[in-house]
DNA sequence: CGACTATTTGACCGAGCTCAAACGCTGTGG
DNA sequence: CCACAGCGTTTGAGCTCGGTCAAATAGTCG
């Protein structure tokens, strides 16, 4: 907690100026993909009044495993990762957060993992109790928040199948398609797909080593399923082929 | 859906008789561990009026992956497992359900996995819409239901670390301690711990093969961490030792 | 350009998988 | 009461996928 507070204070506050006559997209670039997507202009003004924009540089910690969940966040820019560590240093990345994603599931007491910026990131930050108050007043917001947990559960279940039963190739193919899907969901030019995280993060997410991830990328390249990676992006040459690999056919 | 309906109809209905002057434990043997634990006697009567007891013999399917979640369940007896399958038959067990556990997380549209009885099981069954109605009227119940998702998320995250980064020994030790903890939570004589599922289910839960699970049990026995297994139970001889193995020290 | 970090590739190794056989428990029928 | 079939568990032998260790290569930033 002390930790996170420090982190927040050391963050460079974003431009908090807000205009009452603003159009929706003046508020926030991810407005239509995040929880705020459900809000009217009036409601957005109220929401904005209790929220604050923060900037988190690459590598900086946002929350620590066990931190009390008294602040929640919505990603506006960049990418973050959440991960757990075993006593001997083994790491498991439990998820990645992209613009529009919500951090801090309603009604959980504490954060379940460390969360850290993969690349320079911008977040919209709000006290949990303010969110709860708003959510009581704004049924649309409440509904949106209640959709989050089942969605997160479905995602984790998929990850459990991946970690329990898929081969290295299947894991990497699944990962690439997930990135594609999530880019698409937030309306970003999807292919070539952006891969902001380093090999080791991907490995720790997929239950592999960085060497195996690298080798698997090479194999997928030889199979003409993906193209050469340029500048942290990879082109998915054969989406159906990748899909077949990912599903284990 | 058609599937689940059929299954319900072929189940032997339990004794549904209820007494208005009954004490709490007359209603249900798991009353204080399940979601109903939050209800007053009056509320229990209302709850009972919309719920039905069903019996599910070993091996019988309760719900299928993708079934619309228009019924929810609370386990009263026995044990169930939920699992996903890959096209080539690989299976991943995503969780086990014990007495007091709730099946059908509020506000998800469809079930995310097949769920099937591991041993003869008894369930309390209710239409989702009845539960929603009750939950609107009874704040205690609503609160209880909202606690379920974060708890499930925490559990899945732990499983993800296990599947992504733990060795076979660590996995089995973790599994045994989980069984112990869950027995304890529902107030059952915990040690020796009951293991209702077969080796293959444990293997599919831990991302291993049944042979590896069996071998690992043998190793833990040689290490005097567990005793000989008698009649589907295992005695945990050295809980701290198991804990150390489970956490990877 | 040089220091540093991330990726790629190679060679070898080992934890856990596969295949197979033996063993043990349980229920059924003679 | 025993024989035996069926299923689950145990154990062994050999193999394989992915891990480990190490070195070369390619970006990246001052």
Coordinates of C-alpha atoms (C1' of nucleotides) in Angstrom, one line a residue:
Chain A
X1 CA 0.0 0.0 0.0
X2 CA 2.7 2.5 1.1
X3 CA 4.3 1.2 -2.0
X4 CA 1.5 2.0 -4.4
X5 CA 0.9 5.4 -2.9
X6 CA 4.5 6.2 -3.5
X7 CA 4.2 5.1 -7.0
X8 CA 1.1 7.2 -7.6
X9 CA 2.8 10.3 -6.2
X10 CA 5.9 9.9 -8.3
X11 CA 3.8 9.6 -11.4
X12 CA 3.5 12.6 -13.6
X13 CA -0.1 13.7 -13.5
X14 CA -1.8 13.9 -16.9
X15 CA -3.7 16.9 -18.2
X16 CA -6.8 16.9 -16.0
X17 CA -8.6 19.8 -17.7
X18 CA -12.1 19.0 -18.7
X19 CA -14.7 21.0 -20.6
X20 CA -18.4 20.8 -19.8
X21 CA -19.3 21.1 -23.5
X22 CA -16.9 18.5 -24.6
X23 CA -17.9 15.7 -26.9
X24 CA -17.4 12.1 -25.7
X25 CA -14.0 11.6 -27.3
X26 CA -12.6 14.7 -25.8
X27 CA -12.8 13.0 -22.4
X28 CA -10.7 10.0 -23.2
X29 CA -9.4 8.1 -26.2
X30 CA -10.7 4.8 -25.0
X31 CA -14.1 6.0 -23.8
X32 CA -16.1 3.7 -26.0
X33 CA -14.2 0.5 -25.1
X34 CA -13.8 1.0 -21.3
X35 CA -16.3 0.8 -18.5
X36 CA -17.1 4.5 -19.2
X37 CA -18.6 3.5 -22.6
X38 CA -22.0 3.1 -20.9
X39 CA -22.1 6.7 -19.6
X40 CA -24.0 9.7 -20.9
X41 CA -22.2 13.0 -21.3
X42 CA -23.6 14.2 -18.0
X43 CA -22.5 11.1 -16.3
X44 CA -19.1 11.4 -17.8
X45 CA -18.7 14.8 -16.3
X46 CA -19.4 13.4 -12.9
X47 CA -17.1 10.5 -13.5
X48 CA -14.3 12.8 -14.6
X49 CA -14.7 14.9 -11.5
X50 CA -13.7 11.9 -9.3
X51 CA -11.0 10.5 -11.6
X52 CA -7.5 11.5 -12.2
X53 CA -5.2 10.7 -15.1
X54 CA -1.8 9.3 -14.3
X55 CA 1.3 8.3 -16.3
X56 CA 3.3 5.2 -15.5
X57 CA 6.7 4.8 -17.2
X58 CA 7.9 1.4 -18.5
X59 CA 8.9 -0.9 -15.7
X60 CA 7.2 1.1 -12.9
X61 CA 5.0 -0.8 -10.5
X62 CA 1.3 0.1 -10.2
X63 CA 0.1 -2.2 -7.5
X64 CA 1.7 -5.0 -5.4
X65 CA 0.2 -8.4 -4.6
X66 CA -1.8 -7.9 -1.5
X67 CA -2.3 -4.2 -1.8
X68 CA -5.7 -3.1 -0.5
X69 CA -7.8 -2.4 -3.5
X70 CA -8.8 1.2 -2.6
X71 CA -7.9 2.6 -6.0
X72 CA -9.0 1.2 -9.3
X73 CA -7.7 2.0 -12.8
X74 CA -8.7 2.0 -16.4
X75 CA -5.9 1.8 -19.0
X76 CA -5.9 4.6 -21.6
X77 CA -2.5 4.1 -23.1
X78 CA 0.3 1.5 -23.4
X79 CA 0.4 -2.0 -21.8
X80 CA 0.7 -3.5 -18.3
X81 CA 1.3 -7.0 -17.0
X82 CA 0.1 -8.7 -13.8
X83 CA 2.2 -11.4 -12.3
X84 CA 2.9 -13.6 -9.3
X85 CA 6.2 -14.9 -8.1
X86 CA 7.3 -18.0 -6.3
X87 CA 9.8 -17.8 -3.4
X88 CA 12.7 -19.0 -5.7
X89 CA 12.0 -16.3 -8.3
X90 CA 9.9 -18.3 -10.8
X91 CA 7.4 -15.9 -12.3
X92 CA 4.0 -16.4 -13.8
X93 CA 2.4 -13.5 -15.7
X94 CA -1.3 -13.8 -15.1
X95 CA -2.5 -11.3 -17.7
X96 CA -1.8 -8.3 -19.8
X97 CA -3.8 -5.0 -19.7
X98 CA -4.4 -2.9 -22.8
X99 CA -6.2 0.4 -23.4
X100 CA -9.8 0.2 -22.3
X101 CA -9.1 -2.6 -19.8
X102 CA -10.2 -2.2 -16.2
X103 CA -7.8 -2.9 -13.3
X104 CA -9.3 -3.7 -9.9
X105 CA -12.3 -6.0 -10.1
X106 CA -15.2 -4.6 -8.1
X107 CA -15.6 -6.0 -4.6
X108 CA -12.4 -7.8 -4.2
X109 CA -10.5 -6.7 -1.1
X110 CA -6.9 -6.8 -2.3
X111 CA -5.0 -7.1 -5.5
X112 CA -4.0 -10.6 -6.3
X113 CA -0.8 -9.9 -8.2
X114 CA 1.9 -7.3 -8.9
X115 CA 1.0 -5.1 -11.8
X116 CA 3.7 -3.2 -13.7
X117 CA 4.0 -1.2 -16.9
X118 CA 5.2 -3.2 -19.9
X119 CA 5.5 0.0 -21.9
X120 CA 4.9 3.7 -20.9
X121 CA 1.3 3.7 -19.9
X122 CA -1.5 6.1 -19.1
X123 CA -4.3 5.3 -16.7
X124 CA -7.4 6.8 -15.4
X125 CA -7.5 6.4 -11.7
X126 CA -10.3 6.6 -9.1
X127 CA -10.9 5.8 -5.5
X128 CA -12.8 2.5 -5.1
X129 CA -15.4 4.2 -2.9
X130 CA -16.0 6.9 -5.5
X131 CA -16.6 4.2 -8.1
X132 CA -19.0 2.4 -5.8
X133 CA -20.9 5.6 -5.1
X134 CA -21.1 6.4 -8.9
X135 CA -22.1 2.8 -9.6
X136 CA -25.0 3.0 -7.1
X137 CA -26.3 6.1 -8.9
X138 CA -25.7 5.0 -12.5
X139 CA -27.3 1.6 -13.4
X140 CA -25.5 1.5 -16.7
X141 CA -22.2 1.7 -15.0
X142 CA -23.1 -0.9 -12.4
X143 CA -24.2 -3.3 -15.2
X144 CA -20.9 -2.7 -17.0
X145 CA -18.9 -3.5 -13.9
X146 CA -20.8 -6.6 -13.2
X147 CA -20.0 -7.9 -16.7
X148 CA -16.3 -7.7 -15.9
X149 CA -16.0 -10.6 -13.5
X150 CA -17.6 -13.3 -15.8
X151 CA -15.5 -12.0 -18.7
X152 CA -12.3 -12.3 -16.6
X153 CA -13.3 -15.8 -15.4
X154 CA -13.8 -17.0 -19.0
X155 CA -10.4 -15.6 -20.0
X156 CA -8.7 -17.3 -17.0
X157 CA -10.4 -20.6 -17.8
X158 CA -9.0 -20.4 -21.4
X159 CA -5.5 -19.7 -20.0
X160 CA -5.9 -22.7 -17.7
X161 CA -6.5 -25.0 -20.6
X162 CA -3.6 -23.5 -22.4
X163 CA -1.2 -23.9 -19.5
X164 CA -2.5 -27.4 -18.6
X165 CA -2.7 -29.0 -21.9
X166 CA -1.4 -27.1 -24.9
X167 CA 2.0 -27.6 -26.6
X168 CA 4.5 -24.7 -27.1
X169 CA 3.3 -24.1 -30.6
X170 CA -0.3 -24.1 -29.7
X171 CA 0.4 -21.7 -26.8
X172 CA 2.2 -19.2 -29.0
X173 CA -0.4 -19.4 -31.8
X174 CA -3.2 -18.8 -29.2
X175 CA -1.3 -15.9 -27.8
X176 CA -0.9 -14.2 -31.2
X177 CA -4.6 -14.6 -31.9
X178 CA -5.5 -13.2 -28.5
X179 CA -3.4 -10.1 -29.3
X180 CA -5.1 -9.8 -32.6
X181 CA -8.6 -10.2 -31.1
X182 CA -7.9 -7.6 -28.4
X183 CA -6.4 -5.1 -30.9
X184 CA -9.5 -5.6 -33.0
X185 CA -11.8 -5.1 -30.0
X186 CA -10.4 -1.7 -29.3
X187 CA -10.6 -0.7 -33.0
X188 CA -6.8 -0.7 -33.7
X189 CA -5.4 -1.6 -37.1
X190 CA -5.0 -5.2 -36.2
X191 CA -2.5 -6.8 -38.6
X192 CA 0.5 -6.6 -38.3
X193 CA -0.2 -6.9 -34.6
X194 CA 1.7 -4.9 -32.0
X195 CA 3.7 -6.9 -29.5
X196 CA 4.7 -4.4 -26.8
X197 CA 6.1 -7.0 -24.3
X198 CA 9.5 -8.7 -24.4
X199 CA 10.0 -12.4 -25.0
X200 CA 10.5 -13.2 -21.4
X201 CA 7.1 -11.7 -20.4
X202 CA 5.4 -13.8 -23.1
X203 CA 7.3 -16.9 -21.9
X204 CA 6.2 -16.2 -18.3
X205 CA 2.7 -15.8 -19.5
X206 CA 2.6 -19.0 -21.5
X207 CA 4.5 -21.2 -19.0
X208 CA 7.5 -21.5 -21.2
X209 CA 11.1 -20.1 -21.4
X210 CA 12.1 -17.1 -23.5
X211 CA 14.3 -19.4 -25.6
X212 CA 11.3 -21.7 -26.4
X213 CA 9.2 -18.7 -27.3
X214 CA 11.9 -17.4 -29.6
X215 CA 12.3 -20.8 -31.2
X216 CA 8.6 -21.2 -31.7
X217 CA 8.3 -17.8 -33.4
X218 CA 11.1 -19.1 -35.8
X219 CA 9.1 -22.2 -36.5
X220 CA 5.9 -20.3 -37.2
X221 CA 7.9 -18.1 -39.5
X222 CA 9.2 -21.2 -41.4
X223 CA 5.7 -22.5 -41.6
X224 CA 4.7 -19.2 -43.2
X225 CA 2.0 -18.6 -40.6
X226 CA 3.6 -15.3 -39.5
X227 CA 6.0 -12.9 -41.2
X228 CA 9.2 -11.3 -40.1
X229 CA 8.7 -9.1 -37.0
X230 CA 9.5 -5.5 -37.6
X231 CA 9.6 -2.9 -34.8
X232 CA 7.7 -4.8 -32.1
X233 CA 5.0 -6.0 -34.5
X234 CA 4.3 -9.3 -36.2
X235 CA 2.2 -9.9 -39.3
X236 CA -0.2 -12.9 -39.1
X237 CA 0.1 -14.3 -42.6
X238 CA -2.4 -17.2 -42.2
X239 CA -5.0 -16.5 -39.6
X240 CA -6.9 -19.7 -40.2
X241 CA -3.7 -21.7 -40.1
X242 CA -2.8 -20.2 -36.8
X243 CA -6.3 -20.8 -35.5
X244 CA -5.9 -24.5 -36.4
X245 CA -2.6 -24.7 -34.6
X246 CA -4.0 -22.8 -31.6
X247 CA -6.9 -25.2 -31.2
X248 CA -4.8 -28.3 -31.5
X249 CA -6.2 -29.7 -34.7
Chain B
X1 CA -29.5 -27.0 -23.1
X2 CA -31.7 -29.8 -24.3
X3 CA -29.0 -31.9 -22.9
X4 CA -29.1 -30.5 -19.4
X5 CA -32.9 -30.5 -19.3
X6 CA -32.8 -34.2 -20.1
X7 CA -30.3 -34.8 -17.3
X8 CA -32.4 -32.9 -14.8
X9 CA -35.5 -34.9 -15.7
X10 CA -33.7 -38.2 -15.3
X11 CA -32.5 -37.3 -11.9
X12 CA -34.3 -38.7 -8.9
X13 CA -35.9 -35.8 -7.1
X14 CA -34.9 -35.4 -3.5
X15 CA -37.2 -35.1 -0.5
X16 CA -38.6 -31.6 -1.0
X17 CA -40.7 -31.5 2.2
X18 CA -40.1 -28.4 4.2
X19 CA -41.3 -27.4 7.6
X20 CA -42.1 -23.8 8.5
X21 CA -41.0 -24.3 12.1
X22 CA -37.8 -26.0 11.2
X23 CA -34.4 -25.0 12.6
X24 CA -31.7 -23.9 10.1
X25 CA -30.1 -27.3 9.8
X26 CA -33.3 -29.0 9.0
X27 CA -33.3 -27.2 5.7
X28 CA -30.0 -28.4 4.4
X29 CA -26.8 -30.0 5.8
X30 CA -24.5 -27.4 4.2
X31 CA -26.6 -24.3 5.1
X32 CA -23.9 -22.5 7.0
X33 CA -21.3 -23.0 4.3
X34 CA -23.3 -22.2 1.2
X35 CA -24.7 -18.9 -0.1
X36 CA -27.8 -19.6 2.0
X37 CA -25.6 -19.1 5.1
X38 CA -26.6 -15.4 5.0
X39 CA -30.3 -16.0 5.2
X40 CA -32.7 -15.7 8.1
X41 CA -35.2 -18.4 8.8
X42 CA -38.0 -16.5 7.0
X43 CA -35.7 -15.9 4.0
X44 CA -34.8 -19.6 4.0
X45 CA -38.4 -20.5 3.7
X46 CA -38.8 -18.2 0.7
X47 CA -35.5 -19.6 -0.8
X48 CA -36.7 -23.1 -0.3
X49 CA -40.0 -22.4 -2.1
X50 CA -38.1 -21.7 -5.3
X51 CA -35.5 -24.3 -5.0
X52 CA -35.6 -28.0 -5.7
X53 CA -33.3 -30.8 -4.5
X54 CA -31.9 -33.1 -7.2
X55 CA -29.7 -36.2 -7.1
X56 CA -26.9 -36.8 -9.7
X57 CA -25.3 -40.2 -9.8
X58 CA -21.6 -40.6 -10.4
X59 CA -20.6 -39.9 -14.0
X60 CA -23.8 -38.1 -14.9
X61 CA -23.5 -34.7 -16.7
X62 CA -25.0 -31.7 -15.0
X63 CA -24.3 -29.0 -17.6
X64 CA -22.4 -28.8 -20.9
X65 CA -20.0 -26.1 -22.0
X66 CA -22.1 -23.4 -23.6
X67 CA -25.4 -24.3 -21.9
X68 CA -27.4 -21.2 -21.2
X69 CA -27.1 -20.5 -17.4
X70 CA -30.8 -20.5 -16.7
X71 CA -30.4 -22.8 -13.7
X72 CA -27.9 -22.5 -10.9
X73 CA -26.9 -25.1 -8.3
X74 CA -25.5 -25.5 -4.8
X75 CA -23.8 -28.7 -4.0
X76 CA -25.2 -30.5 -0.9
X77 CA -23.5 -33.8 -1.2
X78 CA -20.7 -35.6 -3.1
X79 CA -18.3 -34.0 -5.6
X80 CA -18.4 -32.7 -9.1
X81 CA -15.8 -31.6 -11.6
X82 CA -15.8 -29.0 -14.4
X83 CA -13.7 -29.6 -17.5
X84 CA -12.9 -28.4 -21.0
X85 CA -11.8 -30.6 -23.9
X86 CA -9.6 -29.9 -26.9
X87 CA -10.7 -31.4 -30.3
X88 CA -8.2 -34.3 -30.0
X89 CA -9.5 -35.4 -26.6
X90 CA -7.0 -33.7 -24.3
X91 CA -8.9 -32.7 -21.2
X92 CA -8.4 -30.0 -18.6
X93 CA -10.3 -30.2 -15.4
X94 CA -10.9 -26.6 -14.4
X95 CA -12.2 -27.2 -10.9
X96 CA -13.9 -29.4 -8.4
X97 CA -17.1 -28.7 -6.5
X98 CA -17.7 -29.8 -2.9
X99 CA -20.7 -29.5 -0.6
X100 CA -21.5 -25.8 0.0
X101 CA -20.0 -24.7 -3.4
X102 CA -22.1 -22.7 -5.7
X103 CA -22.3 -23.6 -9.4
X104 CA -23.3 -20.9 -11.9
X105 CA -21.7 -17.6 -11.2
X106 CA -24.2 -14.8 -11.2
X107 CA -24.6 -12.8 -14.4
X108 CA -22.6 -15.0 -16.7
X109 CA -24.6 -16.0 -19.8
X110 CA -23.5 -19.5 -20.4
X111 CA -21.6 -22.2 -18.6
X112 CA -17.9 -22.2 -19.5
X113 CA -17.3 -26.0 -19.1
X114 CA -18.9 -29.4 -18.8
X115 CA -19.8 -30.2 -15.2
X116 CA -20.1 -33.9 -14.2
X117 CA -20.5 -35.8 -11.0
X118 CA -17.3 -37.3 -9.6
X119 CA -19.2 -39.3 -7.0
X120 CA -23.0 -39.6 -6.4
X121 CA -24.0 -36.0 -5.7
X122 CA -26.9 -34.0 -4.3
X123 CA -27.6 -30.5 -5.4
X124 CA -30.0 -27.7 -4.6
X125 CA -31.3 -26.3 -7.9
X126 CA -32.9 -23.0 -8.7
X127 CA -33.9 -21.0 -11.7
X128 CA -31.5 -18.1 -12.3
X129 CA -34.3 -15.6 -12.6
X130 CA -35.7 -16.8 -9.2
X131 CA -32.3 -16.3 -7.7
X132 CA -32.0 -12.8 -9.2
X133 CA -35.4 -11.9 -7.8
X134 CA -34.5 -13.2 -4.3
X135 CA -31.2 -11.4 -4.5
X136 CA -32.9 -8.1 -5.2
X137 CA -35.0 -8.5 -2.1
X138 CA -32.4 -9.9 0.2
X139 CA -29.3 -7.7 0.5
X140 CA -27.4 -10.4 2.5
X141 CA -27.9 -12.8 -0.3
X142 CA -26.8 -10.3 -2.9
X143 CA -23.7 -9.5 -0.9
X144 CA -22.9 -13.2 -0.6
X145 CA -23.3 -13.7 -4.4
X146 CA -21.0 -10.8 -5.2
X147 CA -18.3 -12.3 -3.0
X148 CA -18.3 -15.4 -5.2
X149 CA -16.6 -14.0 -8.3
X150 CA -13.5 -12.5 -6.7
X151 CA -13.1 -15.7 -4.7
X152 CA -13.3 -17.8 -7.9
X153 CA -10.8 -15.4 -9.6
X154 CA -8.3 -15.7 -6.8
X155 CA -8.6 -19.5 -7.0
X156 CA -8.1 -19.6 -10.8
X157 CA -5.0 -17.3 -10.5
X158 CA -3.5 -19.7 -8.0
X159 CA -4.2 -22.6 -10.5
X160 CA -2.5 -20.6 -13.3
X161 CA 0.7 -20.2 -11.2
X162 CA 0.5 -24.0 -10.5
X163 CA 0.0 -24.9 -14.1
X164 CA 2.5 -22.4 -15.5
X165 CA 5.4 -22.8 -13.1
X166 CA 5.2 -25.6 -10.6
X167 CA 6.8 -29.1 -10.8
X168 CA 4.8 -32.3 -10.5
X169 CA 5.7 -32.6 -6.8
X170 CA 4.7 -29.0 -6.0
X171 CA 1.4 -29.5 -7.9
X172 CA 0.4 -32.7 -6.1
X173 CA 1.4 -31.2 -2.7
X174 CA -0.6 -28.0 -3.5
X175 CA -3.6 -30.2 -4.5
X176 CA -3.6 -32.2 -1.2
X177 CA -3.4 -29.0 0.8
X178 CA -6.3 -27.5 -1.2
X179 CA -8.4 -30.6 -0.4
X180 CA -7.4 -30.3 3.3
X181 CA -8.3 -26.6 3.4
X182 CA -11.7 -27.1 1.7
X183 CA -12.6 -30.0 4.0
X184 CA -11.7 -27.8 6.9
X185 CA -13.8 -24.9 5.6
X186 CA -16.9 -27.0 5.5
X187 CA -16.2 -28.4 9.0
X188 CA -15.4 -32.0 8.0
X189 CA -12.9 -34.1 9.9
X190 CA -10.0 -33.1 7.7
X191 CA -7.2 -35.5 8.2
X192 CA -7.0 -38.1 6.7
X193 CA -8.5 -36.2 3.8
X194 CA -11.1 -37.7 1.5
X195 CA -10.1 -37.9 -2.2
X196 CA -13.3 -38.8 -4.1
X197 CA -11.9 -38.4 -7.6
X198 CA -9.8 -40.9 -9.6
X199 CA -6.2 -40.4 -10.5
X200 CA -6.9 -39.4 -14.0
X201 CA -9.2 -36.5 -12.9
X202 CA -6.4 -35.2 -10.6
X203 CA -4.0 -35.5 -13.5
X204 CA -6.3 -33.6 -15.8
X205 CA -6.7 -30.9 -13.1
X206 CA -2.9 -30.6 -12.4
X207 CA -1.8 -30.7 -16.1
X208 CA -0.1 -34.0 -15.6
X209 CA -0.7 -37.7 -16.6
X210 CA -2.3 -40.2 -14.3
X211 CA 1.0 -42.1 -14.2
X212 CA 2.9 -39.1 -13.0
X213 CA 0.3 -38.4 -10.4
X214 CA 0.6 -42.0 -9.1
X215 CA 4.4 -41.8 -9.1
X216 CA 4.3 -38.5 -7.2
X217 CA 2.0 -40.0 -4.6
X218 CA 4.6 -42.8 -4.2
X219 CA 7.4 -40.3 -3.8
X220 CA 5.5 -38.3 -1.2
X221 CA 4.8 -41.5 0.7
X222 CA 8.6 -42.4 0.6
X223 CA 9.3 -38.9 2.0
X224 CA 6.9 -39.6 4.8
X225 CA 4.8 -36.5 3.9
X226 CA 1.7 -38.6 3.4
X227 CA 0.6 -42.0 4.7
X228 CA -0.7 -45.0 2.9
X229 CA -4.1 -44.3 1.2
X230 CA -7.0 -46.3 2.5
X231 CA -10.4 -46.3 1.0
X232 CA -10.2 -43.0 -1.0
X233 CA -8.5 -41.1 1.8
X234 CA -4.9 -40.0 2.3
X235 CA -3.4 -39.0 5.6
X236 CA -1.2 -35.9 5.5
X237 CA 1.6 -36.8 7.9
X238 CA 3.6 -33.6 7.7
X239 CA 1.5 -30.6 6.8
X240 CA 4.3 -28.1 7.1
X241 CA 6.6 -30.3 5.0
X242 CA 3.8 -30.4 2.3
X243 CA 3.4 -26.7 2.6
X244 CA 7.1 -26.2 1.9
X245 CA 7.0 -28.5 -1.1
X246 CA 3.8 -26.8 -2.4
X247 CA 5.3 -23.3 -2.2
X248 CA 8.5 -24.4 -3.9
X249 CA 11.0 -23.7 -1.1
Chain C
dC1 C1' 31.1 4.0 -31.8
dG2 C1' 30.6 1.2 -27.7
dA3 C1' 27.8 -0.6 -23.8
dC4 C1' 23.9 -2.9 -22.8
dT5 C1' 19.9 -5.6 -23.4
dA6 C1' 17.0 -8.6 -26.2
dT7 C1' 16.8 -12.2 -29.5
dT8 C1' 18.4 -16.2 -32.0
dT9 C1' 20.5 -20.5 -32.4
dG10 C1' 23.1 -24.6 -31.0
dA11 C1' 24.2 -28.6 -28.0
dC12 C1' 22.9 -31.2 -24.3
dC13 C1' 20.0 -32.7 -20.5
dG14 C1' 16.1 -34.2 -17.7
dA15 C1' 11.2 -34.0 -16.0
dG16 C1' 7.5 -35.8 -17.3
dC17 C1' 5.1 -38.5 -21.2
dT18 C1' 4.1 -42.9 -23.6
dC19 C1' 3.6 -47.5 -23.9
dA20 C1' 3.3 -51.8 -21.6
dA21 C1' 2.9 -55.1 -18.0
dA22 C1' 1.7 -56.5 -13.4
dC23 C1' -1.0 -55.9 -9.5
dG24 C1' -5.1 -55.1 -6.5
dC25 C1' -9.7 -54.1 -5.5
dT26 C1' -14.7 -54.7 -6.3
dG27 C1' -18.7 -56.6 -8.0
dT28 C1' -21.0 -60.5 -10.4
dG29 C1' -22.3 -64.9 -11.5
dG30 C1' -21.6 -69.9 -11.1
Chain D
dC1 C1' -17.2 -69.1 -1.6
dC2 C1' -14.4 -68.8 -5.4
dA3 C1' -13.4 -67.5 -10.3
dC4 C1' -12.9 -64.0 -13.2
dA5 C1' -13.9 -59.7 -15.6
dG6 C1' -13.3 -54.8 -15.4
dC7 C1' -11.3 -50.9 -13.8
dG8 C1' -7.9 -48.2 -11.4
dT9 C1' -3.3 -48.0 -9.7
dT10 C1' 1.5 -48.9 -9.6
dT11 C1' 5.9 -49.6 -11.6
dG12 C1' 9.3 -50.1 -15.3
dA13 C1' 11.8 -48.8 -19.7
dG14 C1' 12.5 -45.7 -23.2
dC15 C1' 11.6 -41.4 -25.5
dT16 C1' 10.5 -36.5 -26.3
dC17 C1' 9.5 -31.8 -25.7
dG18 C1' 10.9 -28.2 -23.7
dG19 C1' 14.5 -26.5 -20.2
dT20 C1' 19.3 -25.2 -19.3
dC21 C1' 23.6 -23.3 -20.4
dA22 C1' 26.3 -20.9 -23.6
dA23 C1' 27.7 -18.3 -27.5
dA24 C1' 26.7 -15.5 -31.5
dT25 C1' 23.9 -11.8 -33.4
dA26 C1' 21.0 -7.9 -33.6
dG27 C1' 18.8 -3.8 -31.9
dT28 C1' 18.9 0.4 -28.9
dC29 C1' 20.4 4.3 -26.7
dG30 C1' 23.8 7.5 -24.9

